[in-house]
Coordinates of C-alpha atoms in Angstrom, one line a residue:
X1456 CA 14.5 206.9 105.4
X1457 CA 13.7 208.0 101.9
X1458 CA 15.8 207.2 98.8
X1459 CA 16.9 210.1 98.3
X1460 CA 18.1 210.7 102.3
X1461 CA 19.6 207.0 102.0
X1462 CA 21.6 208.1 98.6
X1463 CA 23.2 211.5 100.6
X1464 CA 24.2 209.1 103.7
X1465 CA 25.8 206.7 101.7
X1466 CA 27.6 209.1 99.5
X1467 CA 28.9 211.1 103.0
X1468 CA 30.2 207.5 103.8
X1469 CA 32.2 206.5 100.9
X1470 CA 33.4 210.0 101.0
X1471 CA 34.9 209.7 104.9
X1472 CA 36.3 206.6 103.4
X1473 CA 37.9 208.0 100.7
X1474 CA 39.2 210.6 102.8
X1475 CA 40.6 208.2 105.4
X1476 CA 42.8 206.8 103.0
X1477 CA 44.9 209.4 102.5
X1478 CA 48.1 208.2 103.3
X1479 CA 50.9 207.9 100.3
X1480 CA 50.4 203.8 100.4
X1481 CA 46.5 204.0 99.6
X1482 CA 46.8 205.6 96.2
X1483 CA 46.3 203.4 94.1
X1484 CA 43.1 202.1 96.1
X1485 CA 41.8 205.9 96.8
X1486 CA 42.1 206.2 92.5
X1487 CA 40.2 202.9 91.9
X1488 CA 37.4 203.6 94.5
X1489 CA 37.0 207.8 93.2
X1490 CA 36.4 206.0 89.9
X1491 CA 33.6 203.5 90.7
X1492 CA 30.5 205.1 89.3
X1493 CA 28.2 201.7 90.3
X1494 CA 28.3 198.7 91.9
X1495 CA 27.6 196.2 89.3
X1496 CA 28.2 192.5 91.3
X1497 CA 27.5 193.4 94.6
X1498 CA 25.2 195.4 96.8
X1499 CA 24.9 196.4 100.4
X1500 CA 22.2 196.7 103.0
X1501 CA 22.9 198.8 106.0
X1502 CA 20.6 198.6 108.9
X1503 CA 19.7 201.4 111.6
X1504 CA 23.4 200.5 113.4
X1505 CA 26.1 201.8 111.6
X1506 CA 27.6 198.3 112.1
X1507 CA 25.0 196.5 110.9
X1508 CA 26.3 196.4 106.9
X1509 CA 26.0 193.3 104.9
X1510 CA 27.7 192.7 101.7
X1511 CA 25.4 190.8 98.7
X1512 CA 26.4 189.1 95.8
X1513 CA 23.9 190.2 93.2
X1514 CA 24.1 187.4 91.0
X1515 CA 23.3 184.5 93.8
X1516 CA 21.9 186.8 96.9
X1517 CA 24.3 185.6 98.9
X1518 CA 25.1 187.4 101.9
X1519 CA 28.3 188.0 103.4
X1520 CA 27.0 187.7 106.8
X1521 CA 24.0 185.8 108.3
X1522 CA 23.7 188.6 111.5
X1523 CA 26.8 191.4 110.8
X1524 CA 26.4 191.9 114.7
X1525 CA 26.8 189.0 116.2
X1526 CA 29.2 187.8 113.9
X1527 CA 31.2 191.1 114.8
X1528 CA 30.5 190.5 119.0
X1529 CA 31.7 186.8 118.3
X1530 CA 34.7 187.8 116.6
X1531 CA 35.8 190.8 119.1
X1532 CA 35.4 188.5 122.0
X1533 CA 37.1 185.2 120.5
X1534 CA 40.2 187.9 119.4
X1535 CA 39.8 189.6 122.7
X1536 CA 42.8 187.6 124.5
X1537 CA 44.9 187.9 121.4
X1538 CA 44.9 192.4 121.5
X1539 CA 48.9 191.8 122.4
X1540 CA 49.2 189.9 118.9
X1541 CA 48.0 191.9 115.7
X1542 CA 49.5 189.1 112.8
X1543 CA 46.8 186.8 114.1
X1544 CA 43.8 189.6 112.8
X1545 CA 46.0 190.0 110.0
X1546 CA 45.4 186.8 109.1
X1547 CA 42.1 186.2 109.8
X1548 CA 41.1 189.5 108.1
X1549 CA 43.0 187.9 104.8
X1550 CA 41.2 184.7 105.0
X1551 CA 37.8 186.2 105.5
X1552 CA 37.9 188.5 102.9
X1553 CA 40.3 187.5 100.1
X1554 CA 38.8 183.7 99.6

């Protein structure tokens, strides 16, 4: 895909996000998001699957994932026999991405 056809699709995302968070609770997140003009420490890749997004620190190149897919089919399975206990994704949400 072309720059320019890569720019419109990832605008059209952030918007559905923004859009999602409508709710009274996500103000103050919808505000701080409408405001970001540029990412300036990170960057993203997105592959042909919608699911396939990695997060990159700019200043090392680190990637948030090594495979986004896997690690999500890994992850869905292994919390597959816990679906009747939602505090236990809670938590490993936090840990995963608030370290």
């Amino acid at each position: 895909m072309d720059g320019k056809g890569e720019k419109v699709r990832e605008e059209n995302n952030f918007n559905k996000n923004l859009k999602a968070l409508s709710g009274f609770e996500y103000n103050n997140l919808r505000k701080k998001l409408e405001d970001l003009k540029e990412l300036r420490e990170f960057t993203f890749t997105q592959g042909k699957d919608n699911l396939d997004i990695n997060i990159i620190k700019k200043r090392n190149l680190k990637k948030m994932y090594q495979d986004p897919i896997k690690e999500l089919e890994k992850n869905l399975e292994y919390f597959k026999d816990f679906a009747r206990y939602p505090v236990l994704f809670f938590l490993w949400f936090w840990k995963w991405n608030f370290i």
